[in-house]
Amino acid sequence: MEALRWALGAHLDIGRPVSLRNAQHWAARMESVGLVGRSRPTFRDGSIVWPTPQAAGKQPPNLFRQTTRHEVAVATVSARYVAQGFTWRRDRRPAGLLDHQVDGVAQRGRVVELVEVELTPKTWQRYKLICENHAFRLAHEGVTQISYFCTSDADRAITREADKFIFRTERQSLVSRHAFDPRGRWVGPELEDRPHLTGVGPASIETELDGVRVWGGTATARA
């Protein structure tokens, strides 16, 4: 639902999240016409929302997979980027054992960011390979920045290992932030000095939905 609030804000082109109430209202409408599914697993504080096969042509997710917490966290980050005018896409598949696939690629104009969500620290050996790959892509693939959104433990780990394994000329281009608690809930600030993360808290807007057209079409807002 946190990601959905930001995604709806992106759809309305307001650069900030809609209120939780409006997001819940949207989800209920879409659920009633079979375009989204909703569930609230006991291990989550809020509902998880996904597009149904009717809407996206994909099977429903398995909410009890080990990767679900990470996938929901990635959705929370990606929706914030989209709300601030970035496009979001999956990274290319790794070309070999020494290559690394990040969680997503955000782009706006000439700015290209590789985005990682890190909820659990990795070993230093794994970070060494990842940091070497990050440095190569910064130097040769037109990448502007590597952005990590982490738990406190993961933030300390990636900062420490990046200091070791990324040369000083590229080191400033890897930025890590403490943005999640151990359960994968967003705890980062809503106000940032970076344009793609700027927000002002829940928006006091009413979102009207024109049936199923809102999924890929239009939504209107009134103050």
PDB file of N, CA and C in Angstrom, residues 119-210:
ATOM      1  N   LEU A 119      18.264  -5.421   2.426  1.00  0.00           N
ATOM      2  CA  LEU A 119      17.672  -5.629   3.747  1.00  0.00           C
ATOM      3  C   LEU A 119      18.530  -6.524   4.638  1.00  0.00           C
ATOM      4  N   THR A 120      19.446  -7.267   4.033  1.00  0.00           N
ATOM      5  CA  THR A 120      20.330  -8.168   4.774  1.00  0.00           C
ATOM      6  C   THR A 120      21.750  -8.005   4.260  1.00  0.00           C
ATOM      7  N   PRO A 121      22.729  -7.768   5.128  1.00  0.00           N
ATOM      8  CA  PRO A 121      24.111  -7.612   4.658  1.00  0.00           C
ATOM      9  C   PRO A 121      24.626  -8.880   3.994  1.00  0.00           C
ATOM     10  N   LYS A 122      25.465  -8.700   2.980  1.00  0.00           N
ATOM     11  CA  LYS A 122      26.130  -9.807   2.310  1.00  0.00           C
ATOM     12  C   LYS A 122      27.532  -9.987   2.883  1.00  0.00           C
ATOM     13  N   THR A 123      28.220 -11.028   2.442  1.00  0.00           N
ATOM     14  CA  THR A 123      29.599 -11.249   2.863  1.00  0.00           C
ATOM     15  C   THR A 123      30.518 -10.256   2.166  1.00  0.00           C
ATOM     16  N   TRP A 124      31.694 -10.032   2.733  1.00  0.00           N
ATOM     17  CA  TRP A 124      32.612  -9.094   2.110  1.00  0.00           C
ATOM     18  C   TRP A 124      33.074  -9.603   0.747  1.00  0.00           C
ATOM     19  N   GLN A 125      33.177 -10.926   0.608  1.00  0.00           N
ATOM     20  CA  GLN A 125      33.580 -11.472  -0.689  1.00  0.00           C
ATOM     21  C   GLN A 125      32.560 -11.138  -1.766  1.00  0.00           C
ATOM     22  N   ARG A 126      31.281 -11.251  -1.415  1.00  0.00           N
ATOM     23  CA  ARG A 126      30.233 -10.924  -2.379  1.00  0.00           C
ATOM     24  C   ARG A 126      30.230  -9.435  -2.680  1.00  0.00           C
ATOM     25  N   TYR A 127      30.407  -8.608  -1.653  1.00  0.00           N
ATOM     26  CA  TYR A 127      30.448  -7.166  -1.885  1.00  0.00           C
ATOM     27  C   TYR A 127      31.639  -6.771  -2.760  1.00  0.00           C
ATOM     28  N   LYS A 128      32.737  -7.469  -2.625  1.00  0.00           N
ATOM     29  CA  LYS A 128      33.906  -7.159  -3.452  1.00  0.00           C
ATOM     30  C   LYS A 128      33.566  -7.304  -4.934  1.00  0.00           C
ATOM     31  N   LEU A 129      32.917  -8.412  -5.307  1.00  0.00           N
ATOM     32  CA  LEU A 129      32.537  -8.625  -6.701  1.00  0.00           C
ATOM     33  C   LEU A 129      31.504  -7.599  -7.163  1.00  0.00           C
ATOM     34  N   ILE A 130      30.540  -7.317  -6.294  1.00  0.00           N
ATOM     35  CA  ILE A 130      29.492  -6.358  -6.662  1.00  0.00           C
ATOM     36  C   ILE A 130      30.080  -4.963  -6.841  1.00  0.00           C
ATOM     37  N   CYS A 131      30.950  -4.547  -5.927  1.00  0.00           N
ATOM     38  CA  CYS A 131      31.539  -3.209  -6.019  1.00  0.00           C
ATOM     39  C   CYS A 131      32.411  -3.072  -7.263  1.00  0.00           C
ATOM     40  N   GLU A 132      33.129  -4.121  -7.616  1.00  0.00           N
ATOM     41  CA  GLU A 132      33.928  -4.084  -8.835  1.00  0.00           C
ATOM     42  C   GLU A 132      33.037  -3.930 -10.059  1.00  0.00           C
ATOM     43  N   ASN A 133      31.892  -4.606 -10.049  1.00  0.00           N
ATOM     44  CA  ASN A 133      30.950  -4.479 -11.150  1.00  0.00           C
ATOM     45  C   ASN A 133      30.334  -3.088 -11.199  1.00  0.00           C
ATOM     46  N   HIS A 134      29.993  -2.541 -10.028  1.00  0.00           N
ATOM     47  CA  HIS A 134      29.473  -1.175  -9.974  1.00  0.00           C
ATOM     48  C   HIS A 134      30.485  -0.191 -10.566  1.00  0.00           C
ATOM     49  N   ALA A 135      31.747  -0.318 -10.184  1.00  0.00           N
ATOM     50  CA  ALA A 135      32.772   0.599 -10.670  1.00  0.00           C
ATOM     51  C   ALA A 135      32.918   0.510 -12.182  1.00  0.00           C
ATOM     52  N   PHE A 136      32.840  -0.702 -12.718  1.00  0.00           N
ATOM     53  CA  PHE A 136      32.948  -0.883 -14.173  1.00  0.00           C
ATOM     54  C   PHE A 136      31.793  -0.196 -14.879  1.00  0.00           C
ATOM     55  N   ARG A 137      30.584  -0.357 -14.365  1.00  0.00           N
ATOM     56  CA  ARG A 137      29.416   0.226 -15.020  1.00  0.00           C
ATOM     57  C   ARG A 137      29.417   1.751 -14.902  1.00  0.00           C
ATOM     58  N   LEU A 138      29.921   2.273 -13.797  1.00  0.00           N
ATOM     59  CA  LEU A 138      30.043   3.724 -13.670  1.00  0.00           C
ATOM     60  C   LEU A 138      31.007   4.279 -14.715  1.00  0.00           C
ATOM     61  N   ALA A 139      32.069   3.525 -14.974  1.00  0.00           N
ATOM     62  CA  ALA A 139      33.105   4.003 -15.886  1.00  0.00           C
ATOM     63  C   ALA A 139      32.769   3.776 -17.350  1.00  0.00           C
ATOM     64  N   HIS A 140      31.993   2.722 -17.654  1.00  0.00           N
ATOM     65  CA  HIS A 140      31.851   2.311 -19.053  1.00  0.00           C
ATOM     66  C   HIS A 140      30.420   2.255 -19.579  1.00  0.00           C
ATOM     67  N   GLU A 141      29.397   2.372 -18.733  1.00  0.00           N
ATOM     68  CA  GLU A 141      28.032   2.180 -19.206  1.00  0.00           C
ATOM     69  C   GLU A 141      27.147   3.410 -19.026  1.00  0.00           C
ATOM     70  N   GLY A 142      27.748   4.555 -18.768  1.00  0.00           N
ATOM     71  CA  GLY A 142      26.966   5.772 -18.668  1.00  0.00           C
ATOM     72  C   GLY A 142      26.089   5.867 -17.433  1.00  0.00           C
ATOM     73  N   VAL A 143      26.420   5.112 -16.402  1.00  0.00           N
ATOM     74  CA  VAL A 143      25.656   5.148 -15.160  1.00  0.00           C
ATOM     75  C   VAL A 143      26.053   6.385 -14.360  1.00  0.00           C
ATOM     76  N   THR A 144      25.077   7.122 -13.877  1.00  0.00           N
ATOM     77  CA  THR A 144      25.335   8.340 -13.117  1.00  0.00           C
ATOM     78  C   THR A 144      25.614   8.049 -11.651  1.00  0.00           C
ATOM     79  N   GLN A 145      24.841   7.127 -11.064  1.00  0.00           N
ATOM     80  CA  GLN A 145      24.947   6.870  -9.636  1.00  0.00           C
ATOM     81  C   GLN A 145      24.441   5.479  -9.300  1.00  0.00           C
ATOM     82  N   ILE A 146      24.983   4.909  -8.234  1.00  0.00           N
ATOM     83  CA  ILE A 146      24.478   3.676  -7.635  1.00  0.00           C
ATOM     84  C   ILE A 146      23.802   4.077  -6.331  1.00  0.00           C
ATOM     85  N   SER A 147      22.532   3.775  -6.168  1.00  0.00           N
ATOM     86  CA  SER A 147      21.786   4.174  -4.975  1.00  0.00           C
ATOM     87  C   SER A 147      21.330   2.939  -4.213  1.00  0.00           C
ATOM     88  N   TYR A 148      21.723   2.864  -2.945  1.00  0.00           N
ATOM     89  CA  TYR A 148      21.319   1.774  -2.056  1.00  0.00           C
ATOM     90  C   TYR A 148      20.316   2.295  -1.038  1.00  0.00           C
ATOM     91  N   PHE A 149      19.254   1.517  -0.816  1.00  0.00           N
ATOM     92  CA  PHE A 149      18.264   1.803   0.228  1.00  0.00           C
ATOM     93  C   PHE A 149      18.264   0.588   1.152  1.00  0.00           C
ATOM     94  N   CYS A 150      18.648   0.791   2.408  1.00  0.00           N
ATOM     95  CA  CYS A 150      19.057  -0.327   3.255  1.00  0.00           C
ATOM     96  C   CYS A 150      18.428  -0.292   4.645  1.00  0.00           C
ATOM     97  N   THR A 151      18.550  -1.424   5.326  1.00  0.00           N
ATOM     98  CA  THR A 151      18.397  -1.444   6.773  1.00  0.00           C
ATOM     99  C   THR A 151      19.662  -0.850   7.379  1.00  0.00           C
ATOM    100  N   SER A 152      19.648  -0.581   8.667  1.00  0.00           N
ATOM    101  CA  SER A 152      20.822   0.043   9.295  1.00  0.00           C
ATOM    102  C   SER A 152      22.054  -0.858   9.184  1.00  0.00           C
ATOM    103  N   ASP A 153      21.884  -2.160   9.398  1.00  0.00           N
ATOM    104  CA  ASP A 153      23.023  -3.090   9.303  1.00  0.00           C
ATOM    105  C   ASP A 153      23.580  -3.146   7.886  1.00  0.00           C
ATOM    106  N   ALA A 154      22.691  -3.233   6.915  1.00  0.00           N
ATOM    107  CA  ALA A 154      23.141  -3.305   5.525  1.00  0.00           C
ATOM    108  C   ALA A 154      23.785  -2.001   5.085  1.00  0.00           C
ATOM    109  N   ASP A 155      23.280  -0.884   5.572  1.00  0.00           N
ATOM    110  CA  ASP A 155      23.857   0.419   5.244  1.00  0.00           C
ATOM    111  C   ASP A 155      25.302   0.499   5.725  1.00  0.00           C
ATOM    112  N   ARG A 156      25.526   0.053   6.946  1.00  0.00           N
ATOM    113  CA  ARG A 156      26.901   0.066   7.462  1.00  0.00           C
ATOM    114  C   ARG A 156      27.798  -0.862   6.654  1.00  0.00           C
ATOM    115  N   ALA A 157      27.277  -2.020   6.285  1.00  0.00           N
ATOM    116  CA  ALA A 157      28.085  -2.999   5.559  1.00  0.00           C
ATOM    117  C   ALA A 157      28.459  -2.499   4.171  1.00  0.00           C
ATOM    118  N   ILE A 158      27.481  -2.005   3.413  1.00  0.00           N
ATOM    119  CA  ILE A 158      27.796  -1.566   2.054  1.00  0.00           C
ATOM    120  C   ILE A 158      28.694  -0.331   2.079  1.00  0.00           C
ATOM    121  N   THR A 159      28.510   0.551   3.051  1.00  0.00           N
ATOM    122  CA  THR A 159      29.375   1.735   3.148  1.00  0.00           C
ATOM    123  C   THR A 159      30.818   1.321   3.437  1.00  0.00           C
ATOM    124  N   ARG A 160      30.972   0.385   4.378  1.00  0.00           N
ATOM    125  CA  ARG A 160      32.312  -0.093   4.733  1.00  0.00           C
ATOM    126  C   ARG A 160      33.004  -0.763   3.553  1.00  0.00           C
ATOM    127  N   GLU A 161      32.299  -1.650   2.862  1.00  0.00           N
ATOM    128  CA  GLU A 161      32.928  -2.400   1.783  1.00  0.00           C
ATOM    129  C   GLU A 161      33.141  -1.531   0.550  1.00  0.00           C
ATOM    130  N   ALA A 162      32.258  -0.591   0.291  1.00  0.00           N
ATOM    131  CA  ALA A 162      32.473   0.316  -0.837  1.00  0.00           C
ATOM    132  C   ALA A 162      33.717   1.168  -0.618  1.00  0.00           C
ATOM    133  N   ASP A 163      33.956   1.563   0.628  1.00  0.00           N
ATOM    134  CA  ASP A 163      35.173   2.315   0.945  1.00  0.00           C
ATOM    135  C   ASP A 163      36.415   1.497   0.623  1.00  0.00           C
ATOM    136  N   LYS A 164      36.327   0.193   0.781  1.00  0.00           N
ATOM    137  CA  LYS A 164      37.470  -0.681   0.516  1.00  0.00           C
ATOM    138  C   LYS A 164      37.667  -0.965  -0.973  1.00  0.00           C
ATOM    139  N   PHE A 165      36.561  -1.231  -1.669  1.00  0.00           N
ATOM    140  CA  PHE A 165      36.668  -1.847  -2.983  1.00  0.00           C
ATOM    141  C   PHE A 165      36.356  -0.935  -4.165  1.00  0.00           C
ATOM    142  N   ILE A 166      35.906   0.287  -3.922  1.00  0.00           N
ATOM    143  CA  ILE A 166      35.661   1.212  -5.029  1.00  0.00           C
ATOM    144  C   ILE A 166      36.677   2.346  -4.958  1.00  0.00           C
ATOM    145  N   PHE A 167      37.356   2.587  -6.064  1.00  0.00           N
ATOM    146  CA  PHE A 167      38.397   3.608  -6.105  1.00  0.00           C
ATOM    147  C   PHE A 167      37.802   4.980  -5.851  1.00  0.00           C
ATOM    148  N   ARG A 168      38.603   5.863  -5.275  1.00  0.00           N
ATOM    149  CA  ARG A 168      38.092   7.146  -4.788  1.00  0.00           C
ATOM    150  C   ARG A 168      37.442   7.986  -5.877  1.00  0.00           C
ATOM    151  N   THR A 169      37.861   7.843  -7.130  1.00  0.00           N
ATOM    152  CA  THR A 169      37.264   8.646  -8.189  1.00  0.00           C
ATOM    153  C   THR A 169      35.821   8.232  -8.492  1.00  0.00           C
ATOM    154  N   GLU A 170      35.481   6.968  -8.181  1.00  0.00           N
ATOM    155  CA  GLU A 170      34.109   6.499  -8.379  1.00  0.00           C
ATOM    156  C   GLU A 170      33.322   6.384  -7.079  1.00  0.00           C
ATOM    157  N   ARG A 171      34.019   6.405  -5.937  1.00  0.00           N
ATOM    158  CA  ARG A 171      33.356   6.120  -4.657  1.00  0.00           C
ATOM    159  C   ARG A 171      32.209   7.070  -4.358  1.00  0.00           C
ATOM    160  N   GLN A 172      32.360   8.347  -4.717  1.00  0.00           N
ATOM    161  CA  GLN A 172      31.300   9.315  -4.404  1.00  0.00           C
ATOM    162  C   GLN A 172      30.013   9.045  -5.176  1.00  0.00           C
ATOM    163  N   SER A 173      30.091   8.214  -6.204  1.00  0.00           N
ATOM    164  CA  SER A 173      28.910   7.921  -7.010  1.00  0.00           C
ATOM    165  C   SER A 173      28.090   6.769  -6.455  1.00  0.00           C
ATOM    166  N   LEU A 174      28.542   6.145  -5.393  1.00  0.00           N
ATOM    167  CA  LEU A 174      27.731   5.142  -4.705  1.00  0.00           C
ATOM    168  C   LEU A 174      27.226   5.749  -3.409  1.00  0.00           C
ATOM    169  N   VAL A 175      25.913   5.831  -3.286  1.00  0.00           N
ATOM    170  CA  VAL A 175      25.281   6.457  -2.124  1.00  0.00           C
ATOM    171  C   VAL A 175      24.399   5.431  -1.436  1.00  0.00           C
ATOM    172  N   SER A 176      24.574   5.298  -0.123  1.00  0.00           N
ATOM    173  CA  SER A 176      23.759   4.360   0.652  1.00  0.00           C
ATOM    174  C   SER A 176      22.971   5.124   1.700  1.00  0.00           C
ATOM    175  N   ARG A 177      21.696   4.707   1.893  1.00  0.00           N
ATOM    176  CA  ARG A 177      20.826   5.366   2.868  1.00  0.00           C
ATOM    177  C   ARG A 177      20.148   4.331   3.762  1.00  0.00           C
ATOM    178  N   HIS A 178      20.014   4.648   5.033  1.00  0.00           N
ATOM    179  CA  HIS A 178      19.202   3.832   5.932  1.00  0.00           C
ATOM    180  C   HIS A 178      17.753   4.215   5.661  1.00  0.00           C
ATOM    181  N   ALA A 179      16.989   3.311   5.018  1.00  0.00           N
ATOM    182  CA  ALA A 179      15.628   3.626   4.614  1.00  0.00           C
ATOM    183  C   ALA A 179      14.597   2.608   5.076  1.00  0.00           C
ATOM    184  N   PHE A 180      15.025   1.426   5.568  1.00  0.00           N
ATOM    185  CA  PHE A 180      14.098   0.365   5.961  1.00  0.00           C
ATOM    186  C   PHE A 180      14.432  -0.166   7.349  1.00  0.00           C
ATOM    187  N   ASP A 181      13.396  -0.616   8.059  1.00  0.00           N
ATOM    188  CA  ASP A 181      13.639  -1.334   9.309  1.00  0.00           C
ATOM    189  C   ASP A 181      13.831  -2.815   8.977  1.00  0.00           C
ATOM    190  N   PRO A 182      14.178  -3.650   9.966  1.00  0.00           N
ATOM    191  CA  PRO A 182      14.456  -5.066   9.660  1.00  0.00           C
ATOM    192  C   PRO A 182      13.283  -5.819   9.043  1.00  0.00           C
ATOM    193  N   ARG A 183      12.050  -5.334   9.211  1.00  0.00           N
ATOM    194  CA  ARG A 183      10.887  -5.998   8.626  1.00  0.00           C
ATOM    195  C   ARG A 183      10.581  -5.512   7.210  1.00  0.00           C
ATOM    196  N   GLY A 184      11.385  -4.595   6.719  1.00  0.00           N
ATOM    197  CA  GLY A 184      11.181  -4.089   5.377  1.00  0.00           C
ATOM    198  C   GLY A 184      10.219  -2.931   5.281  1.00  0.00           C
ATOM    199  N   ARG A 185       9.911  -2.277   6.400  1.00  0.00           N
ATOM    200  CA  ARG A 185       9.041  -1.105   6.391  1.00  0.00           C
ATOM    201  C   ARG A 185       9.871   0.147   6.172  1.00  0.00           C
ATOM    202  N   TRP A 186       9.342   1.058   5.374  1.00  0.00           N
ATOM    203  CA  TRP A 186      10.055   2.306   5.075  1.00  0.00           C
ATOM    204  C   TRP A 186      10.165   3.160   6.330  1.00  0.00           C
ATOM    205  N   VAL A 187      11.380   3.563   6.685  1.00  0.00           N
ATOM    206  CA  VAL A 187      11.607   4.441   7.830  1.00  0.00           C
ATOM    207  C   VAL A 187      12.441   5.654   7.421  1.00  0.00           C
ATOM    208  N   GLY A 188      12.723   5.772   6.124  1.00  0.00           N
ATOM    209  CA  GLY A 188      13.499   6.899   5.642  1.00  0.00           C
ATOM    210  C   GLY A 188      12.704   8.182   5.698  1.00  0.00           C
ATOM    211  N   PRO A 189      13.373   9.316   5.604  1.00  0.00           N
ATOM    212  CA  PRO A 189      12.678  10.603   5.642  1.00  0.00           C
ATOM    213  C   PRO A 189      11.867  10.821   4.385  1.00  0.00           C
ATOM    214  N   GLU A 190      10.755  11.519   4.509  1.00  0.00           N
ATOM    215  CA  GLU A 190       9.945  11.858   3.345  1.00  0.00           C
ATOM    216  C   GLU A 190      10.515  13.063   2.600  1.00  0.00           C
ATOM    217  N   LEU A 191      11.300  13.894   3.282  1.00  0.00           N
ATOM    218  CA  LEU A 191      11.921  15.038   2.637  1.00  0.00           C
ATOM    219  C   LEU A 191      13.390  14.738   2.425  1.00  0.00           C
ATOM    220  N   GLU A 192      13.854  14.848   1.180  1.00  0.00           N
ATOM    221  CA  GLU A 192      15.234  14.560   0.830  1.00  0.00           C
ATOM    222  C   GLU A 192      15.799  15.729   0.039  1.00  0.00           C
ATOM    223  N   ASP A 193      17.136  15.775  -0.028  1.00  0.00           N
ATOM    224  CA  ASP A 193      17.773  16.806  -0.837  1.00  0.00           C
ATOM    225  C   ASP A 193      17.968  16.335  -2.272  1.00  0.00           C
ATOM    226  N   ARG A 194      17.363  15.192  -2.610  1.00  0.00           N
ATOM    227  CA  ARG A 194      17.435  14.681  -3.973  1.00  0.00           C
ATOM    228  C   ARG A 194      16.055  14.797  -4.599  1.00  0.00           C
ATOM    229  N   PRO A 195      15.960  15.318  -5.825  1.00  0.00           N
ATOM    230  CA  PRO A 195      14.646  15.620  -6.394  1.00  0.00           C
ATOM    231  C   PRO A 195      13.737  14.418  -6.540  1.00  0.00           C
ATOM    232  N   HIS A 196      14.286  13.209  -6.787  1.00  0.00           N
ATOM    233  CA  HIS A 196      13.396  12.075  -7.012  1.00  0.00           C
ATOM    234  C   HIS A 196      12.848  11.492  -5.728  1.00  0.00           C
ATOM    235  N   LEU A 197      13.262  12.002  -4.570  1.00  0.00           N
ATOM    236  CA  LEU A 197      12.732  11.511  -3.308  1.00  0.00           C
ATOM    237  C   LEU A 197      11.986  12.594  -2.544  1.00  0.00           C
ATOM    238  N   THR A 198      11.770  13.730  -3.160  1.00  0.00           N
ATOM    239  CA  THR A 198      11.093  14.817  -2.471  1.00  0.00           C
ATOM    240  C   THR A 198       9.631  14.482  -2.249  1.00  0.00           C
ATOM    241  N   GLY A 199       9.156  14.678  -1.038  1.00  0.00           N
ATOM    242  CA  GLY A 199       7.743  14.441  -0.747  1.00  0.00           C
ATOM    243  C   GLY A 199       7.308  15.356   0.368  1.00  0.00           C
ATOM    244  N   VAL A 200       6.026  15.497   0.564  1.00  0.00           N
ATOM    245  CA  VAL A 200       5.514  16.361   1.619  1.00  0.00           C
ATOM    246  C   VAL A 200       4.502  15.624   2.472  1.00  0.00           C
ATOM    247  N   GLY A 201       4.615  14.295   2.536  1.00  0.00           N
ATOM    248  CA  GLY A 201       3.677  13.540   3.333  1.00  0.00           C
ATOM    249  C   GLY A 201       2.416  13.241   2.558  1.00  0.00           C
ATOM    250  N   PRO A 202       1.431  12.628   3.209  1.00  0.00           N
ATOM    251  CA  PRO A 202       0.200  12.251   2.520  1.00  0.00           C
ATOM    252  C   PRO A 202      -0.507  13.451   1.912  1.00  0.00           C
ATOM    253  N   ALA A 203      -0.987  13.281   0.698  1.00  0.00           N
ATOM    254  CA  ALA A 203      -1.681  14.362   0.010  1.00  0.00           C
ATOM    255  C   ALA A 203      -3.139  14.401   0.429  1.00  0.00           C
ATOM    256  N   SER A 204      -3.673  15.593   0.594  1.00  0.00           N
ATOM    257  CA  SER A 204      -5.075  15.744   0.968  1.00  0.00           C
ATOM    258  C   SER A 204      -5.906  15.922  -0.292  1.00  0.00           C
ATOM    259  N   ILE A 205      -5.972  14.858  -1.102  1.00  0.00           N
ATOM    260  CA  ILE A 205      -6.739  14.924  -2.330  1.00  0.00           C
ATOM    261  C   ILE A 205      -7.726  13.783  -2.348  1.00  0.00           C
ATOM    262  N   GLU A 206      -8.794  13.944  -3.110  1.00  0.00           N
ATOM    263  CA  GLU A 206      -9.750  12.887  -3.343  1.00  0.00           C
ATOM    264  C   GLU A 206      -9.507  12.339  -4.736  1.00  0.00           C
ATOM    265  N   THR A 207      -9.385  11.034  -4.853  1.00  0.00           N
ATOM    266  CA  THR A 207      -9.129  10.413  -6.135  1.00  0.00           C
ATOM    267  C   THR A 207     -10.400   9.760  -6.641  1.00  0.00           C
ATOM    268  N   GLU A 208     -10.893  10.223  -7.773  1.00  0.00           N
ATOM    269  CA  GLU A 208     -12.074   9.635  -8.394  1.00  0.00           C
ATOM    270  C   GLU A 208     -11.629   8.661  -9.469  1.00  0.00           C
ATOM    271  N   LEU A 209     -12.301   7.528  -9.539  1.00  0.00           N
ATOM    272  CA  LEU A 209     -11.930   6.486 -10.472  1.00  0.00           C
ATOM    273  C   LEU A 209     -13.041   6.275 -11.478  1.00  0.00           C
ATOM    274  N   ASP A 210     -12.689   6.245 -12.740  1.00  0.00           N
ATOM    275  CA  ASP A 210     -13.664   5.985 -13.791  1.00  0.00           C
ATOM    276  C   ASP A 210     -13.625   4.511 -14.163  1.00  0.00           C
TER     277      ASP A 210
END
